[in-house]
Short mmCIF file of C-alpha atoms and ligand atoms in Angstrom, two decimals:
data_model
loop_
_atom_site.label_atom_id
_atom_site.label_comp_id
_atom_site.label_asym_id
_atom_site.label_seq_id
_atom_site.Cartn_x
_atom_site.Cartn_y
_atom_site.Cartn_z
CA MET A 1 33.06 28.21 236.63
CA SER A 2 32.50 25.03 238.97
CA PHE A 3 35.22 22.75 240.46
CA THR A 4 37.32 20.80 238.16
CA LEU A 5 37.80 17.05 239.02
CA ASP A 6 41.61 17.04 240.36
CA GLN A 7 39.69 20.04 243.11
CA ILE A 8 36.79 17.65 244.56
CA LYS A 9 39.61 14.65 244.57
CA THR A 10 41.81 17.83 246.91
CA PHE A 11 38.62 17.65 248.76
CA ARG A 12 37.47 14.87 248.95
CA LYS A 13 39.76 12.06 251.86
CA LEU A 14 37.42 9.70 253.30
CA ASP A 15 38.55 10.43 257.10
CA TYR A 16 36.10 7.80 258.63
CA PRO A 17 35.68 3.73 258.79
CA PRO A 18 34.46 2.54 255.19
CA ASP A 19 32.00 0.35 257.23
CA LEU A 20 30.66 3.17 259.24
CA TYR A 21 27.31 3.43 257.31
CA GLN A 22 25.75 0.49 255.94
CA PHE A 23 23.57 0.71 253.39
CA ASP A 24 21.29 -2.69 253.63
CA THR A 25 18.17 -1.74 255.56
CA ILE A 26 16.00 0.83 254.07
CA ALA A 27 13.10 2.47 255.68
CA ALA A 28 9.83 1.72 255.09
CA GLY A 29 7.20 5.34 255.38
CA ILE A 30 3.46 6.35 255.18
CA GLU A 31 2.22 6.75 251.53
CA ASP A 32 0.69 10.20 250.55
CA GLY A 33 1.25 12.63 253.23
CA PHE A 34 -0.02 13.67 256.20
CA GLU A 35 -3.48 12.91 256.47
CA HIS A 36 -2.58 9.04 256.06
CA VAL A 37 -0.47 9.68 259.77
CA SER A 38 -3.02 7.44 262.10
CA ASP A 39 -2.51 6.73 265.63
CA GLU A 40 -0.96 3.58 265.45
CA ASP A 41 2.35 5.51 263.38
CA ILE A 42 2.65 8.56 266.12
CA GLU A 43 2.84 5.14 268.66
CA PHE A 44 5.72 3.48 265.99
CA PHE A 45 7.88 7.02 266.47
CA HIS A 46 7.68 6.59 269.42
CA HIS A 47 9.08 2.88 269.87
CA GLN A 48 11.45 3.32 266.84
CA GLY A 49 12.41 7.39 267.35
CA TYR A 50 11.56 7.84 263.65
CA LEU A 51 8.80 8.16 260.99
CA VAL A 52 8.64 8.28 257.48
CA VAL A 53 6.11 10.61 255.29
CA LYS A 54 6.49 10.03 251.38
CA ASP A 55 4.88 13.29 249.60
CA ALA A 56 3.86 15.10 252.43
CA PHE A 57 4.78 18.52 250.16
CA ASN A 58 3.86 18.92 246.59
CA THR A 59 6.46 20.85 243.99
CA ALA A 60 5.26 24.03 243.82
CA GLU A 61 5.93 23.40 247.72
CA ILE A 62 9.15 22.23 247.14
CA GLU A 63 10.05 24.96 244.53
CA SER A 64 9.60 27.92 246.69
CA ALA A 65 11.83 26.83 249.77
CA VAL A 66 14.49 25.94 247.18
CA GLU A 67 13.20 30.02 245.99
CA GLY A 68 14.14 30.32 249.55
CA ILE A 69 17.18 28.51 250.36
CA HIS A 70 18.47 30.85 247.07
CA ASN A 71 17.59 34.11 248.42
CA LEU A 72 19.74 33.65 251.28
CA ILE A 73 22.62 32.17 250.04
CA GLU A 74 22.91 35.33 246.87
CA LYS A 75 22.26 37.83 249.28
CA LYS A 76 18.51 38.49 248.99
CA TYR A 77 19.38 40.25 252.80
CA SER A 78 22.22 42.28 253.33
CA ASP A 79 22.44 41.28 256.96
CA PHE A 80 22.40 37.82 256.84
CA ARG A 81 24.60 36.02 258.54
CA GLY A 82 23.09 32.27 258.10
CA VAL A 83 25.00 30.62 255.19
CA GLN A 84 28.30 28.53 256.46
CA ILE A 85 30.47 26.31 253.49
CA GLU A 86 31.87 23.12 253.91
CA PRO A 87 34.72 22.62 256.37
CA LYS A 88 37.18 21.64 253.75
CA LEU A 89 37.12 25.04 251.37
CA LEU A 90 37.30 27.65 254.08
CA LYS A 91 41.48 28.79 253.39
CA GLN A 92 40.15 29.62 249.98
CA VAL A 93 36.90 30.94 250.15
CA ASP A 94 38.25 34.08 249.10
CA ASP A 95 38.96 32.80 246.04
CA LEU A 96 35.90 31.13 244.77
CA THR A 97 33.90 32.02 242.13
CA PRO A 98 30.35 33.18 242.81
CA SER A 99 28.87 30.14 241.30
CA GLN A 100 32.15 27.94 243.51
CA TYR A 101 30.48 29.75 246.31
CA ARG A 102 27.35 28.32 245.52
CA ASN A 103 28.39 25.21 245.47
CA ALA A 104 30.34 24.74 248.25
CA VAL A 105 27.47 25.87 250.59
CA ARG A 106 26.99 22.79 253.86
CA LYS A 107 24.64 24.66 256.11
CA VAL A 108 21.87 28.09 255.51
CA TYR A 109 20.04 28.62 259.47
CA ASN A 110 18.90 31.29 261.63
CA TYR A 111 16.71 32.39 258.41
CA LEU A 112 12.72 32.13 259.34
CA ASP A 113 13.04 36.19 260.18
CA TYR A 114 14.35 36.76 256.72
CA GLU A 115 12.98 34.34 253.81
CA PRO A 116 9.09 33.93 254.03
CA LEU A 117 9.14 31.26 252.18
CA LEU A 118 10.61 28.85 254.00
CA LYS A 119 9.03 30.64 257.54
CA GLU A 120 6.22 29.32 255.20
CA ILE A 121 6.78 26.20 255.45
CA PHE A 122 8.49 25.74 259.16
CA TYR A 123 4.29 26.82 260.11
CA ALA A 124 2.74 25.04 257.60
CA PRO A 125 -0.72 23.43 259.27
CA LYS A 126 -0.69 20.43 258.11
CA LEU A 127 3.02 19.32 259.38
CA LEU A 128 2.58 20.97 263.27
CA GLN A 129 -0.45 18.83 263.65
CA ILE A 130 2.11 15.30 262.83
CA VAL A 131 4.30 17.15 265.33
CA ALA A 132 2.56 18.51 268.04
CA GLN A 133 0.80 15.05 267.81
CA MET A 134 4.14 14.09 268.36
CA ILE A 135 5.19 16.23 271.69
CA ASP A 136 1.83 15.96 272.88
CA ALA A 137 1.71 20.00 273.71
CA GLN A 138 1.97 22.90 271.73
CA PRO A 139 5.31 22.48 269.35
CA VAL A 140 7.55 25.53 269.63
CA HIS A 141 10.25 26.80 267.02
CA LEU A 142 13.61 25.63 268.30
CA GLN A 143 16.10 25.32 264.90
CA ASP A 144 15.81 25.88 261.49
CA MET A 145 17.96 24.88 259.08
CA ALA A 146 19.19 24.13 255.81
CA LEU A 147 21.66 21.68 254.74
CA LEU A 148 22.56 20.73 251.48
CA LYS A 149 25.43 18.39 250.65
CA PRO A 150 27.59 19.67 247.49
CA ALA A 151 27.59 16.87 244.73
CA GLY A 152 31.41 15.55 244.63
CA PHE A 153 32.17 16.35 248.64
CA GLY A 154 29.96 17.30 250.48
CA THR A 155 31.49 16.19 254.39
CA GLU A 156 30.04 13.78 256.24
CA LYS A 157 27.92 13.92 259.44
CA PRO A 158 28.83 12.11 262.03
CA TRP A 159 26.69 9.32 264.20
CA HIS A 160 25.55 12.24 266.89
CA GLN A 161 22.23 12.66 268.75
CA ASP A 162 20.54 16.17 268.81
CA CYS A 163 20.25 16.83 271.66
CA ALA A 164 23.65 17.35 272.86
CA TYR A 165 22.82 20.60 270.90
CA PHE A 166 20.13 21.85 272.39
CA ASN A 167 20.12 23.55 276.31
CA PHE A 168 17.15 21.67 277.02
CA SER A 169 16.11 18.88 279.40
CA LEU A 170 14.87 15.02 278.70
CA GLY A 171 11.68 15.37 280.24
CA GLU A 172 9.86 16.10 276.73
CA THR A 173 10.15 14.95 273.02
CA VAL A 174 11.79 17.37 270.98
CA VAL A 175 11.22 16.47 267.49
CA GLY A 176 13.78 16.74 264.65
CA VAL A 177 12.01 17.07 261.26
CA TRP A 178 14.45 16.53 257.63
CA ILE A 179 12.61 17.51 254.27
CA ALA A 180 14.14 16.39 251.36
CA LEU A 181 15.08 19.39 248.42
CA ASP A 182 16.13 17.05 246.03
CA GLU A 183 16.50 12.76 245.99
CA ALA A 184 18.05 12.07 248.78
CA THR A 185 20.08 8.65 248.14
CA ALA A 186 22.24 6.19 249.24
CA ASN A 187 24.90 7.92 246.84
CA ASN A 188 24.62 11.27 247.85
CA GLY A 189 23.93 10.77 251.85
CA CYS A 190 20.87 10.40 253.18
CA MET A 191 20.04 10.03 256.30
CA HIS A 192 20.56 7.04 258.60
CA VAL A 193 19.26 6.15 261.94
CA ILE A 194 19.52 3.34 263.99
CA PRO A 195 16.07 2.82 265.56
CA GLY A 196 15.35 2.32 269.17
CA SER A 197 17.87 4.22 269.94
CA HIS A 198 16.44 7.48 271.10
CA LYS A 199 15.36 6.15 274.62
CA ALA A 200 18.64 6.95 276.56
CA PRO A 201 21.37 9.83 276.32
CA GLN A 202 24.79 8.88 274.88
CA LEU A 203 27.92 10.34 275.69
CA HIS A 204 29.40 12.47 272.75
CA PHE A 205 33.03 13.29 272.02
CA LYS A 206 34.44 15.97 270.11
CA LYS A 207 36.11 14.21 267.00
CA ARG A 208 35.32 14.79 263.59
CA ASP A 209 32.26 17.19 264.52
CA TRP A 210 30.21 17.10 268.15
CA GLN A 211 29.50 12.72 268.25
CA ILE A 212 28.97 9.73 269.17
CA CYS A 213 32.38 7.51 269.58
CA ASP A 214 32.17 5.70 265.97
CA THR A 215 32.84 2.33 268.71
CA ASP A 216 29.83 3.09 269.83
CA ILE A 217 27.33 2.81 267.35
CA ASP A 218 25.31 -0.35 266.27
CA ARG A 219 25.78 -0.08 263.09
CA ASP A 220 24.15 -3.66 262.05
CA LYS A 221 20.65 -1.58 263.25
CA ASP A 222 21.94 1.10 260.64
CA VAL A 223 18.44 2.27 259.09
CA LEU A 224 18.45 3.77 255.61
CA VAL A 225 15.82 6.41 254.66
CA PRO A 226 16.15 7.79 250.97
CA LEU A 227 13.40 9.85 250.17
CA ASN A 228 12.32 11.77 247.58
CA PRO A 229 11.97 15.88 247.67
CA GLY A 230 8.69 16.63 249.55
CA SER A 231 9.13 13.20 251.46
CA VAL A 232 9.67 13.87 254.98
CA LEU A 233 12.17 11.96 258.02
CA PHE A 234 10.72 12.89 261.80
CA PHE A 235 12.83 11.99 263.94
CA ASP A 236 13.08 12.16 268.00
CA GLY A 237 15.94 14.51 269.15
CA MET A 238 17.07 10.92 270.52
CA ILE A 239 17.71 9.39 268.51
CA HIS A 240 21.60 8.23 266.74
CA HIS A 241 21.56 9.59 263.46
CA GLY A 242 24.18 10.33 260.72
CA THR A 243 24.71 11.19 257.21
CA ALA A 244 27.71 10.33 254.88
CA ALA A 245 29.35 11.96 252.81
CA ASN A 246 28.48 12.79 249.16
CA HIS A 247 31.06 11.69 246.80
CA SER A 248 28.12 11.80 242.94
CA ASP A 249 27.36 13.76 240.82
CA GLN A 250 24.21 14.58 242.76
CA GLN A 251 23.79 17.84 245.68
CA ARG A 252 22.20 17.04 248.12
CA TRP A 253 19.76 19.63 249.98
CA ALA A 254 17.45 19.62 252.47
CA LEU A 255 15.91 21.06 255.31
CA GLN A 256 16.25 20.46 259.15
CA PHE A 257 13.15 21.91 261.73
CA HIS A 258 12.90 21.89 265.28
CA TYR A 259 10.67 22.25 267.39
CA ARG A 260 10.28 21.51 271.62
CA SER A 261 7.11 21.21 273.91
CA ILE A 262 6.24 24.82 275.30
CA ASN A 263 6.79 22.80 278.62
CA ALA A 264 10.32 21.74 278.00
CA VAL A 265 13.23 23.17 280.33
CA ASN A 266 15.66 25.01 279.77
CA ILE A 267 19.34 23.78 281.34
CA THR A 268 22.75 25.21 280.66
CA ALA A 269 25.10 24.76 278.86
CA GLU A 270 27.51 22.51 281.78
CA GLU A 271 24.01 20.92 282.95
CA ARG A 272 23.79 19.15 279.32
CA LEU A 273 27.50 18.07 278.73
CA GLU A 274 27.31 16.69 282.25
CA ILE A 275 25.05 14.38 280.59
CA PHE A 276 26.37 14.13 276.70
CA GLY A 277 30.30 14.83 277.67
CA ALA A 278 32.88 12.84 277.65
CA GLU A 279 34.91 15.34 279.87
CA GLY A 280 35.95 14.09 283.40
CA LYS A 281 34.26 10.61 283.14
CA ASP A 282 37.71 8.36 282.39
CA VAL A 283 36.39 7.33 279.20
CA THR A 284 38.49 7.44 275.98
CA CYS A 285 37.60 7.22 271.93
O1 AKG C 1 21.48 16.56 256.37
C1 AKG C 1 22.51 16.01 256.74
O2 AKG C 1 23.74 15.66 256.50
C2 AKG C 1 22.63 15.39 258.79
C3 AKG C 1 21.96 16.72 259.34
C4 AKG C 1 21.70 15.99 261.22
O3 AKG C 1 22.61 15.48 261.36
C5 AKG C 1 22.11 17.89 261.67
O4 AKG C 1 22.29 19.18 261.31
O5 AKG C 1 21.48 16.70 262.61
#
């Protein structure tokens, strides 16, 4: 049995300002896949910090990715540990039925060495070819995740810059690739980006997550990125982005990959926090 409406209501408290995400401006995108991405589009990516490519993966490729995620959640690989459920349900994880557990998964990560169906899409030549142009060097694996926003109570991912999580110096472009596996809409928690916000690091705070302060977000510039399954959002690792809670009755599954340049330089966590951390800087949020 899945969750009852009463259960869903108790998981669903909104814990951020209702106008933190804006829904008026919708991202435009390149039609019909990667082969239509031009040099001007790569320029657009560098200026604006994001690029949308519609219908980049076909139905068979998306079904195969979904099957890969099911394999991981349903424990096909006995020593795989990269499954995280919705934080709000953590306390009752042992009481969930198998179907409730499946519907409560929020994140699956570090799976490339386990699931060949997902490794295939991570290293798809047609995708890497675009990423290489954006990075202007050989792309190297940085992170692999599947981000699943459960229907009814999927939590927000507050505004942040992904590079605030990565121990690499800021000289080289990090590319995030977000691939919709379901229809991602304004209602079920599609991506939001702030164009042009990738040019400088922003202080992060430990609030609802490791995030940018709600009051430091240029909400008027929020661009919504609804995507149909198989469409892709490329985003610079420095762009301000986030996703609102999913209170709709539609789940929202996506893959999120990150690639760095082969030339990227490692830094320590302390050096990263010198750049992105608010600690000791006499600022509050
Ligand atoms: O897919 C989502 O809900 C947000 C993902 C995201 O921005 C992240 O994990 O960096």
